[in-house]
mmCIF file with all atom_site columns, C-alpha atoms in Angstrom:
data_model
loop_
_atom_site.group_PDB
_atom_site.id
_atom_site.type_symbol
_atom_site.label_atom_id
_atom_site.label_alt_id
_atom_site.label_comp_id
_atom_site.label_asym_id
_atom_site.label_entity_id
_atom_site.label_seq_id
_atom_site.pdbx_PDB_ins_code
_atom_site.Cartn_x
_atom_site.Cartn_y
_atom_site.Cartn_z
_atom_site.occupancy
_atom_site.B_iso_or_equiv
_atom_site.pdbx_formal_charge
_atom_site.auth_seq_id
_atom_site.auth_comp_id
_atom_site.auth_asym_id
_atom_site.auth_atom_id
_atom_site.pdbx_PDB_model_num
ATOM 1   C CA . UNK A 1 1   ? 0.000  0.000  0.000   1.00 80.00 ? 1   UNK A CA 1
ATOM 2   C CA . UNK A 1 2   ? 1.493  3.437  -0.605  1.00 83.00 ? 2   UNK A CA 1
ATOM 3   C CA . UNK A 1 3   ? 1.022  6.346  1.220   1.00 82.00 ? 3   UNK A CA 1
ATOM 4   C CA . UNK A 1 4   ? 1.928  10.152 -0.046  1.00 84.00 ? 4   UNK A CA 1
ATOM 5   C CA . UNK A 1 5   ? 3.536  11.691 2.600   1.00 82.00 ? 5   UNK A CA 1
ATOM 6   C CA . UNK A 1 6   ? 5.098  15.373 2.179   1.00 76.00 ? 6   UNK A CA 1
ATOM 7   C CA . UNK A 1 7   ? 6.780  15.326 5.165   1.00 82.00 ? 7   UNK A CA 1
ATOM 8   C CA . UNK A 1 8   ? 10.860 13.857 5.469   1.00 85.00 ? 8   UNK A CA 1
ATOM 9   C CA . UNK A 1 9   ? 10.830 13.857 9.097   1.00 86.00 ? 9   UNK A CA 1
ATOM 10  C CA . UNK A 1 10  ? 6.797  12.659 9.340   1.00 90.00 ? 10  UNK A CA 1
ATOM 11  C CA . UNK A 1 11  ? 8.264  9.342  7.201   1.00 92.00 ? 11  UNK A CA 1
ATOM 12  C CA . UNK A 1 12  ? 11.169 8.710  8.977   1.00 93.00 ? 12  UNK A CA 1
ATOM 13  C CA . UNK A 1 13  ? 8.448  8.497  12.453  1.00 94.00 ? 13  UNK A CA 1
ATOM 14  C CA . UNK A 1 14  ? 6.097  6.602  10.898  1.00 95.00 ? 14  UNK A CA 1
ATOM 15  C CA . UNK A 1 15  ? 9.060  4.073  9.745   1.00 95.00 ? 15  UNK A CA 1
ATOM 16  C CA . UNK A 1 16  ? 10.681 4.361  13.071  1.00 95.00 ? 16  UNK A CA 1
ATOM 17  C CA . UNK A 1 17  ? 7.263  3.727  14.609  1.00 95.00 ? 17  UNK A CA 1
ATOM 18  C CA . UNK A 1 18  ? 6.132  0.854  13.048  1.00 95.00 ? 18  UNK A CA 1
ATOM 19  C CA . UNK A 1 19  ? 3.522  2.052  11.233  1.00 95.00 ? 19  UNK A CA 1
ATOM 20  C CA . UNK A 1 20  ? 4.811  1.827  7.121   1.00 95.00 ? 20  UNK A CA 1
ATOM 21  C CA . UNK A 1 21  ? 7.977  -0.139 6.884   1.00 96.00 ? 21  UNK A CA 1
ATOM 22  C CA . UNK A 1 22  ? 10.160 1.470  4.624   1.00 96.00 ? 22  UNK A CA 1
ATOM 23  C CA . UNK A 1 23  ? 10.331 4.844  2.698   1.00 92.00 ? 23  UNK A CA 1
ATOM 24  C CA . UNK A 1 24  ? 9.761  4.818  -1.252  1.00 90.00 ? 24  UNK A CA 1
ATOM 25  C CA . UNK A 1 25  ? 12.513 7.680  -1.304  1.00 89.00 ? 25  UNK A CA 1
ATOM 26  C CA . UNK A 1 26  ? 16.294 7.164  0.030   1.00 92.00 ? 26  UNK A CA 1
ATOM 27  C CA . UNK A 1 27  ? 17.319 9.018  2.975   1.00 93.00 ? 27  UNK A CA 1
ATOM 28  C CA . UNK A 1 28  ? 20.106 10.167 4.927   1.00 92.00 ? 28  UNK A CA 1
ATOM 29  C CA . UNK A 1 29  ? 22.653 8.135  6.802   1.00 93.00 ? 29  UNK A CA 1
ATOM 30  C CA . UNK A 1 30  ? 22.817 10.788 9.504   1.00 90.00 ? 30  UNK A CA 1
ATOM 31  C CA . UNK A 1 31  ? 19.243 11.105 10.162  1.00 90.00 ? 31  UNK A CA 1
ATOM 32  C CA . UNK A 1 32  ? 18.977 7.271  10.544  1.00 91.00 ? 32  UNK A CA 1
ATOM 33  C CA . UNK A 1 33  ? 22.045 6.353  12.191  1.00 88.00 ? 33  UNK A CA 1
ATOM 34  C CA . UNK A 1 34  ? 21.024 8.101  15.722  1.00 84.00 ? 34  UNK A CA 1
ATOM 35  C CA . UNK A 1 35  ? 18.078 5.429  16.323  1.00 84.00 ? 35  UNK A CA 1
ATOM 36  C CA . UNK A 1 36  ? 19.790 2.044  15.439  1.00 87.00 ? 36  UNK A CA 1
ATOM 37  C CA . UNK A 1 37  ? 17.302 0.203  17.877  1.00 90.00 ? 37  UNK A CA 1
ATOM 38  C CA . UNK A 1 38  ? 14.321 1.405  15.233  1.00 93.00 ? 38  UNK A CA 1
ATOM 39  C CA . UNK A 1 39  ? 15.680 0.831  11.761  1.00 95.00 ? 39  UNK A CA 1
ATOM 40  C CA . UNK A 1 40  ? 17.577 -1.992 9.691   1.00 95.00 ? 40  UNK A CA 1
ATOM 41  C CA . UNK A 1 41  ? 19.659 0.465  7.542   1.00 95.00 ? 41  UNK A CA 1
ATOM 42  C CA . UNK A 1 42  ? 20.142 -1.045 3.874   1.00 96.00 ? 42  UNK A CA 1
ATOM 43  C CA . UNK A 1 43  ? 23.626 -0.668 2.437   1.00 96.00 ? 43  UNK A CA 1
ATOM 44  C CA . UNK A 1 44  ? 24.371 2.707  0.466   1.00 96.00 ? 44  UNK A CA 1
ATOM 45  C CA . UNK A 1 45  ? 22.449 2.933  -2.718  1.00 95.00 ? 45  UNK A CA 1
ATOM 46  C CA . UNK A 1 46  ? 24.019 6.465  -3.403  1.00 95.00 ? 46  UNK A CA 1
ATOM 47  C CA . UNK A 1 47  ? 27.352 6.304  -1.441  1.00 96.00 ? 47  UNK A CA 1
ATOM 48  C CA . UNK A 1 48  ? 29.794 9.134  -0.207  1.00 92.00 ? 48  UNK A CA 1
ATOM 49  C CA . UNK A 1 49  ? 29.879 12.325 -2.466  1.00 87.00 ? 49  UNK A CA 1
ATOM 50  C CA . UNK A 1 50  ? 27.962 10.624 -5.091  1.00 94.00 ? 50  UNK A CA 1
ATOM 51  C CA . UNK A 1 51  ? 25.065 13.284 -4.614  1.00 94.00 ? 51  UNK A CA 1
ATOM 52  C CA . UNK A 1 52  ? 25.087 15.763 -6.950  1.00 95.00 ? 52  UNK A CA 1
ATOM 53  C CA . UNK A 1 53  ? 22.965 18.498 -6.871  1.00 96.00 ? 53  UNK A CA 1
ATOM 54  C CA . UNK A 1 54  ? 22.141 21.873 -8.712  1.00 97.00 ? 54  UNK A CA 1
ATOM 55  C CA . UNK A 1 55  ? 21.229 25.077 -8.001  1.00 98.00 ? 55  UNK A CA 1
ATOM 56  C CA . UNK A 1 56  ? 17.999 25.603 -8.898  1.00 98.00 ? 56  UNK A CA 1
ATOM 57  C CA . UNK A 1 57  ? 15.860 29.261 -9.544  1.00 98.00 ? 57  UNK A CA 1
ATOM 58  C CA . UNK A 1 58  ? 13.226 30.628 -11.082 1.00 97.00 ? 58  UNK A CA 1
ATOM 59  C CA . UNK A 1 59  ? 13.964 31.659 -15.007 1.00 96.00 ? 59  UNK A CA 1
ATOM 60  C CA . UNK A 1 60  ? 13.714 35.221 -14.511 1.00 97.00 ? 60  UNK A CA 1
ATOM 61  C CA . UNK A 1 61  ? 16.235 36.014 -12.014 1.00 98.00 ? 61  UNK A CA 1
ATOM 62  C CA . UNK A 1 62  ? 19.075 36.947 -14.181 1.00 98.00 ? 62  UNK A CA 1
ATOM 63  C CA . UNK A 1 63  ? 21.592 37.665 -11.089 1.00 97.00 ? 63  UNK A CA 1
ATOM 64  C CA . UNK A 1 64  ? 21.235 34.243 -9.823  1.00 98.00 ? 64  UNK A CA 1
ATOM 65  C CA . UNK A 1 65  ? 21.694 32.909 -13.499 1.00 98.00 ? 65  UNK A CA 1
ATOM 66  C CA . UNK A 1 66  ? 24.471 34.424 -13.717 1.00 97.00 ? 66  UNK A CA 1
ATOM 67  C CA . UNK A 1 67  ? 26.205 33.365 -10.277 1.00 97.00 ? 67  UNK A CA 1
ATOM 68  C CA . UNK A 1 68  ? 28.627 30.873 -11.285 1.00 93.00 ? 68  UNK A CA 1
ATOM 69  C CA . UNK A 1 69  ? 31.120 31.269 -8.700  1.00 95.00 ? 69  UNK A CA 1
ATOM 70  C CA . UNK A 1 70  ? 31.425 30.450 -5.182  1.00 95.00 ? 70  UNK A CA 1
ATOM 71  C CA . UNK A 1 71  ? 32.094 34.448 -4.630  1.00 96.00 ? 71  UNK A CA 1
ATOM 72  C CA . UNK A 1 72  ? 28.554 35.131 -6.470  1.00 97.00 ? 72  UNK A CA 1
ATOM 73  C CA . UNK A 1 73  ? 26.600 32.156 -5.022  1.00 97.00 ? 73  UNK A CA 1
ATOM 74  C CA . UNK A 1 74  ? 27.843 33.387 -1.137  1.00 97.00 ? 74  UNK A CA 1
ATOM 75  C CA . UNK A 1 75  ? 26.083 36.842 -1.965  1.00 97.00 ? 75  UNK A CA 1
ATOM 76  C CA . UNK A 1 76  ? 22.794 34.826 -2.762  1.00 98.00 ? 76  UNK A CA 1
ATOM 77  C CA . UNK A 1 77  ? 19.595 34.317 -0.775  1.00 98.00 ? 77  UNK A CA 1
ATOM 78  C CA . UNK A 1 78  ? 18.429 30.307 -0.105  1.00 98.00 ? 78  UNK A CA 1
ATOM 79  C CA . UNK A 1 79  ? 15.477 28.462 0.621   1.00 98.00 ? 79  UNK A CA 1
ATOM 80  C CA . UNK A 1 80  ? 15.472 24.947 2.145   1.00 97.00 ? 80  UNK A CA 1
ATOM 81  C CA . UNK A 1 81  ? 14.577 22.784 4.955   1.00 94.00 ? 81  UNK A CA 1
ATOM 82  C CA . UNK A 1 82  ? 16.158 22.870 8.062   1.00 91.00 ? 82  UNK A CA 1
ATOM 83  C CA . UNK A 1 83  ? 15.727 19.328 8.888   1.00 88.00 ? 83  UNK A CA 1
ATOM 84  C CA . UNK A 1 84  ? 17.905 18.485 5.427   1.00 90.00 ? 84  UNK A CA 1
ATOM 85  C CA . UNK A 1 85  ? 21.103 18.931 7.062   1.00 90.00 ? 85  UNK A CA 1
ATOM 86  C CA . UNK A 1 86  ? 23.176 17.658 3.705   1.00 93.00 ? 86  UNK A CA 1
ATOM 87  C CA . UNK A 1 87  ? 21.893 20.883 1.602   1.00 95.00 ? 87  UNK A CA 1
ATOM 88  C CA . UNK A 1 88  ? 22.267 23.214 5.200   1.00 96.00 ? 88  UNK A CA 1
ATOM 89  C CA . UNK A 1 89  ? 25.803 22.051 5.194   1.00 95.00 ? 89  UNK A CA 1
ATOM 90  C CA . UNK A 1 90  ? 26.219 22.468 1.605   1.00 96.00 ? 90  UNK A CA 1
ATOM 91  C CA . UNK A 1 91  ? 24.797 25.893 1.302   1.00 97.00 ? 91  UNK A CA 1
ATOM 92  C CA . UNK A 1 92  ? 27.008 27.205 4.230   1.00 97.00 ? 92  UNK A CA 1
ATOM 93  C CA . UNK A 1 93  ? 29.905 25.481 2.955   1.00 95.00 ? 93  UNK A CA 1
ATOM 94  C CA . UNK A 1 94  ? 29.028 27.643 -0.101  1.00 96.00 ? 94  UNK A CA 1
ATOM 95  C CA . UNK A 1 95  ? 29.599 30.832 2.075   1.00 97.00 ? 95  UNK A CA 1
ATOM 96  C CA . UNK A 1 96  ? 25.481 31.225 1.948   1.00 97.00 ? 96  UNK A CA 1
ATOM 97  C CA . UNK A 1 97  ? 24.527 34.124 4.498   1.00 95.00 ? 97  UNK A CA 1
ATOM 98  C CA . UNK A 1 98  ? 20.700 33.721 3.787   1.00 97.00 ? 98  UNK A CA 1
ATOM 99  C CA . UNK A 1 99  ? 18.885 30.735 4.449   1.00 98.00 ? 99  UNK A CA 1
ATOM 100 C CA . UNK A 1 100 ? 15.383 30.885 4.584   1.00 98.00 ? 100 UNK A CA 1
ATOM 101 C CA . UNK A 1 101 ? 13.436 27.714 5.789   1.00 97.00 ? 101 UNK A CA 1
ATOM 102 C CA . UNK A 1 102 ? 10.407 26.050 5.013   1.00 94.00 ? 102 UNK A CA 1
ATOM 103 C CA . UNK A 1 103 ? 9.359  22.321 6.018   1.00 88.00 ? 103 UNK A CA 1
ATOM 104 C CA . UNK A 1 104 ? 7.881  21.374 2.439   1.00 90.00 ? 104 UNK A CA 1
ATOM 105 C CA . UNK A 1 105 ? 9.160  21.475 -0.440  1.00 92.00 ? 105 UNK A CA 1
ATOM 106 C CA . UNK A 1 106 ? 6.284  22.962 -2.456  1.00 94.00 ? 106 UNK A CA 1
ATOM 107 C CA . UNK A 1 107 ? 6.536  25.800 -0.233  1.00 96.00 ? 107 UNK A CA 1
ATOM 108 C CA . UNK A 1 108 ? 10.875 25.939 -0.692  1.00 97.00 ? 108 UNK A CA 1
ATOM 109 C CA . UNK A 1 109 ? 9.769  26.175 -4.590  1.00 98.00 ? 109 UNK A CA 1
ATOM 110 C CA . UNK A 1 110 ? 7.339  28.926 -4.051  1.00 97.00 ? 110 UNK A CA 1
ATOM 111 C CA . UNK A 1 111 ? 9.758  30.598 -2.007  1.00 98.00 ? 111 UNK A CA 1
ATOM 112 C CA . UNK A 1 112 ? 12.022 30.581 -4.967  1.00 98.00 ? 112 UNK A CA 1
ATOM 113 C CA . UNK A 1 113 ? 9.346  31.623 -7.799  1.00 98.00 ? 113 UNK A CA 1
ATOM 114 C CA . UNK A 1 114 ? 8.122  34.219 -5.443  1.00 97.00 ? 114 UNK A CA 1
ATOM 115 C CA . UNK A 1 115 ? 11.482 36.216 -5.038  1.00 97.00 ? 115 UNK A CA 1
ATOM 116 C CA . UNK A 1 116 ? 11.435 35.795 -1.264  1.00 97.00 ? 116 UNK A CA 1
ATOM 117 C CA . UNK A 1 117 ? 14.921 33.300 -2.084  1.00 98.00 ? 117 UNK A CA 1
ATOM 118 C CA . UNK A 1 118 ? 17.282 33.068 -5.300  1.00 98.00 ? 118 UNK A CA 1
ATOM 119 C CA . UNK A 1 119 ? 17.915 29.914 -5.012  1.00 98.00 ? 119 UNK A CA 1
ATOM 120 C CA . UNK A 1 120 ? 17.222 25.728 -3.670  1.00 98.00 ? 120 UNK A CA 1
ATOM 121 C CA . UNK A 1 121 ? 19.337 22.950 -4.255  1.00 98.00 ? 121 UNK A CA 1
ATOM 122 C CA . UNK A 1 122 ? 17.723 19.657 -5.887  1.00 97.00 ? 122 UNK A CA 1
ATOM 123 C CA . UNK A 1 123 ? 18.585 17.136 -8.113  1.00 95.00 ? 123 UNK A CA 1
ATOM 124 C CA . UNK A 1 124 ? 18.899 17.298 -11.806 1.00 96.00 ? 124 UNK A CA 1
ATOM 125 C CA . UNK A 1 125 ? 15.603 16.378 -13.393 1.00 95.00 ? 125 UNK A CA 1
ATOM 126 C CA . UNK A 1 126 ? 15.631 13.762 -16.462 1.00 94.00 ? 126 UNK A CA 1
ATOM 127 C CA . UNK A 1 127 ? 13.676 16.705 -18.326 1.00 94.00 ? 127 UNK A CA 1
ATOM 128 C CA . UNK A 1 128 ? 15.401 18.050 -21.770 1.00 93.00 ? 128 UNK A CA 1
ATOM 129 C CA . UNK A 1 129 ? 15.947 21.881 -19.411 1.00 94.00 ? 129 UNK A CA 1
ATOM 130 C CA . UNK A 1 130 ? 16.325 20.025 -16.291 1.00 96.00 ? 130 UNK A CA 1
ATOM 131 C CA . UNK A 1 131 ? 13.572 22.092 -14.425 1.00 96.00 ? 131 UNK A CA 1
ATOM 132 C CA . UNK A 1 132 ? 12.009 21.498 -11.647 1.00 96.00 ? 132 UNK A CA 1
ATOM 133 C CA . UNK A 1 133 ? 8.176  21.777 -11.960 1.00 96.00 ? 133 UNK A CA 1
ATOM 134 C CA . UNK A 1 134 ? 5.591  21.267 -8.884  1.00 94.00 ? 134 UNK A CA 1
ATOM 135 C CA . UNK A 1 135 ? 2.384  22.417 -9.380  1.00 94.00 ? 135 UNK A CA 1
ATOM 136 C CA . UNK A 1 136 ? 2.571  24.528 -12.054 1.00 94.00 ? 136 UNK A CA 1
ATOM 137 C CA . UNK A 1 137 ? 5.746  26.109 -10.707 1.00 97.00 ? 137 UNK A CA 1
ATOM 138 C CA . UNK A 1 138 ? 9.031  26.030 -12.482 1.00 97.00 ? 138 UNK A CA 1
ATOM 139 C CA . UNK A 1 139 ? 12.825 26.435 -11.456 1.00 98.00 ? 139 UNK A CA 1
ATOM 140 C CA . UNK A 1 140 ? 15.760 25.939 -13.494 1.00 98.00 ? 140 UNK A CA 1
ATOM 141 C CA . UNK A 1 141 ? 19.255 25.181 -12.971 1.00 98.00 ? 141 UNK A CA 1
ATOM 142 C CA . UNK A 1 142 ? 22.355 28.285 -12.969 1.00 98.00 ? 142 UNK A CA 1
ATOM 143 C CA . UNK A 1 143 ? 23.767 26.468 -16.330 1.00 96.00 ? 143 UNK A CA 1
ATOM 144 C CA . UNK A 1 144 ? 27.217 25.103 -15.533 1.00 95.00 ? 144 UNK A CA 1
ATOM 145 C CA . UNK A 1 145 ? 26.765 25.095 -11.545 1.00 97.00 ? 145 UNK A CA 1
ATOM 146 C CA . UNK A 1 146 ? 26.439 21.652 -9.761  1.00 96.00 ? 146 UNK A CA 1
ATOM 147 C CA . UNK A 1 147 ? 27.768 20.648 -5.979  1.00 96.00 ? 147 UNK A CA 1
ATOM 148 C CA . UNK A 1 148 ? 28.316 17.826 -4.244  1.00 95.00 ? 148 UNK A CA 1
ATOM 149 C CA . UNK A 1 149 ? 25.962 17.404 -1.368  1.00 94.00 ? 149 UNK A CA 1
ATOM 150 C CA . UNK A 1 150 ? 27.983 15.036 1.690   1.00 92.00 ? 150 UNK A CA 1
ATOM 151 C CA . UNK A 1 151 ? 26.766 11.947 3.140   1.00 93.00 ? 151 UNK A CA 1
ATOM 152 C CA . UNK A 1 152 ? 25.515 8.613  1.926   1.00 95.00 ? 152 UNK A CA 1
ATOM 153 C CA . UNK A 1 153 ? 21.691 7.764  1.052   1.00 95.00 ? 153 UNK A CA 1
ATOM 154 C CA . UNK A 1 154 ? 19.897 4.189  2.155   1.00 96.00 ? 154 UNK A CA 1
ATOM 155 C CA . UNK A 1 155 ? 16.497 3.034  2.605   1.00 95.00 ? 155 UNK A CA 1
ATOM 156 C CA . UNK A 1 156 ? 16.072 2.778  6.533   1.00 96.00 ? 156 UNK A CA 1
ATOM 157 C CA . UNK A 1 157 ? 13.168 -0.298 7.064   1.00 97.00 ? 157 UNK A CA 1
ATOM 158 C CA . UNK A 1 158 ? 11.144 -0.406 10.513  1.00 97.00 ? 158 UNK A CA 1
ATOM 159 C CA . UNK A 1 159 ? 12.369 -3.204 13.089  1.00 96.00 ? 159 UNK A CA 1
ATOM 160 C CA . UNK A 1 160 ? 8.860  -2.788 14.405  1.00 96.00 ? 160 UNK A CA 1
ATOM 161 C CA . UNK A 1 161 ? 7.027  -3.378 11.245  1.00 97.00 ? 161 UNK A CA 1
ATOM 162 C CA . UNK A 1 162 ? 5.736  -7.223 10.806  1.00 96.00 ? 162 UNK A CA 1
ATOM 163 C CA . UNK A 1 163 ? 7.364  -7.112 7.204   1.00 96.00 ? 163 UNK A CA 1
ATOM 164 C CA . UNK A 1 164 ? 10.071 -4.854 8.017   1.00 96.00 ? 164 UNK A CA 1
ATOM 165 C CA . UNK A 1 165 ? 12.942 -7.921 8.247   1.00 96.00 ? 165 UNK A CA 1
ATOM 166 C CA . UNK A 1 166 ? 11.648 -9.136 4.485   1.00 97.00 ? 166 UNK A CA 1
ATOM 167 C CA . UNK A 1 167 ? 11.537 -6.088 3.099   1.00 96.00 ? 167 UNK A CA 1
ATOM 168 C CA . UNK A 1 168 ? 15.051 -5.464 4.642   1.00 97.00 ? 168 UNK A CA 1
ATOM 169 C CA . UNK A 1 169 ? 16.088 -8.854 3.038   1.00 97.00 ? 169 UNK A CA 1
ATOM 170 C CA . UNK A 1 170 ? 14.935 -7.911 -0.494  1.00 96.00 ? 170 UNK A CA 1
ATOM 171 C CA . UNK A 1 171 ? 16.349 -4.680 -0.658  1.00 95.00 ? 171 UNK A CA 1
ATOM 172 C CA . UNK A 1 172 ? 19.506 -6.189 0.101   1.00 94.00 ? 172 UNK A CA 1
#
């Protein structure tokens, strides 16, 4: 049975809780590794610095189009989630002053269209542009600008879940 479910941290609960046994998206080795005694942690489907991200805005703002250094990016404005501590990292490793926050995505993206932030990071789309489009909205990649996002991505499956042990098996 699936279940849509907007929330990163909301999943990882209702995994660590018992109540669905795995996610249907890969997450974070850092944000399952704290509660061992909940989750069966599948080996690394994306491993170490294999994350690549790209900085994504809305087609209109010309200044962060045009940002492709790490001097330009720094004097940008960002949206994310404060709970994804991978792209907080990232965008203060980028020298990133201004981080706004949201806790859903749609809202990060309308954030971005809206002016309020230049900028999000999120994986290249398989999409001829590469833009991002949720619900109508669209953000596009500063061409030639891509970072590396740290950590390793699994699927973490609930040890309290009565299929949680054969789902681990499989994915393995």
């Amino acid at each position: 049975i699936f279940r849509p479910e907007n929330s990163y941290l909301r999943v990882l609960k209702l995994i660590k809780d018992g109540q669905i046994p795995v996610s249907g998206a890969l997450m974070w080795r850092t944000d399952i590794e704290p509660d061992t005694d909940s989750f069966l942690t599948t080996s690394a489907l994306v491993k170490e610095g294999e994350f690549i991200a790209g900085l994504y805005t809305r087609k209109t703002n010309q200044r962060a189009l045009a940002a492709t250094t790490r001097k330009h990016i720094s004097q940008l404005s960002a949206a994310s989630n404060n709970h994804w501590k991978a792209d907080v990292a990232t965008l203060k490793s980028l020298g990133v002053k201004k981080i706004h926050y949201s806790t859903y995505w749609v809202q990060i993206v309308r954030m971005v269209v809206a002016g309020r932030a230049d900028f999000t990071l999120a994986p290249f789309q398989p999409n001829p542009e590469m833009k991002v489009v949720v619900e109508n909205l669209e953000l596009v990649p500063i061409p030639g600008v891509k970072v590396g996002l740290p950590g390793s991505r699994h699927w973490p499956v609930s040890k309290k879940h009565p299929q949680g042990e054969a789902i681990f098996a499989a994915l393995q």
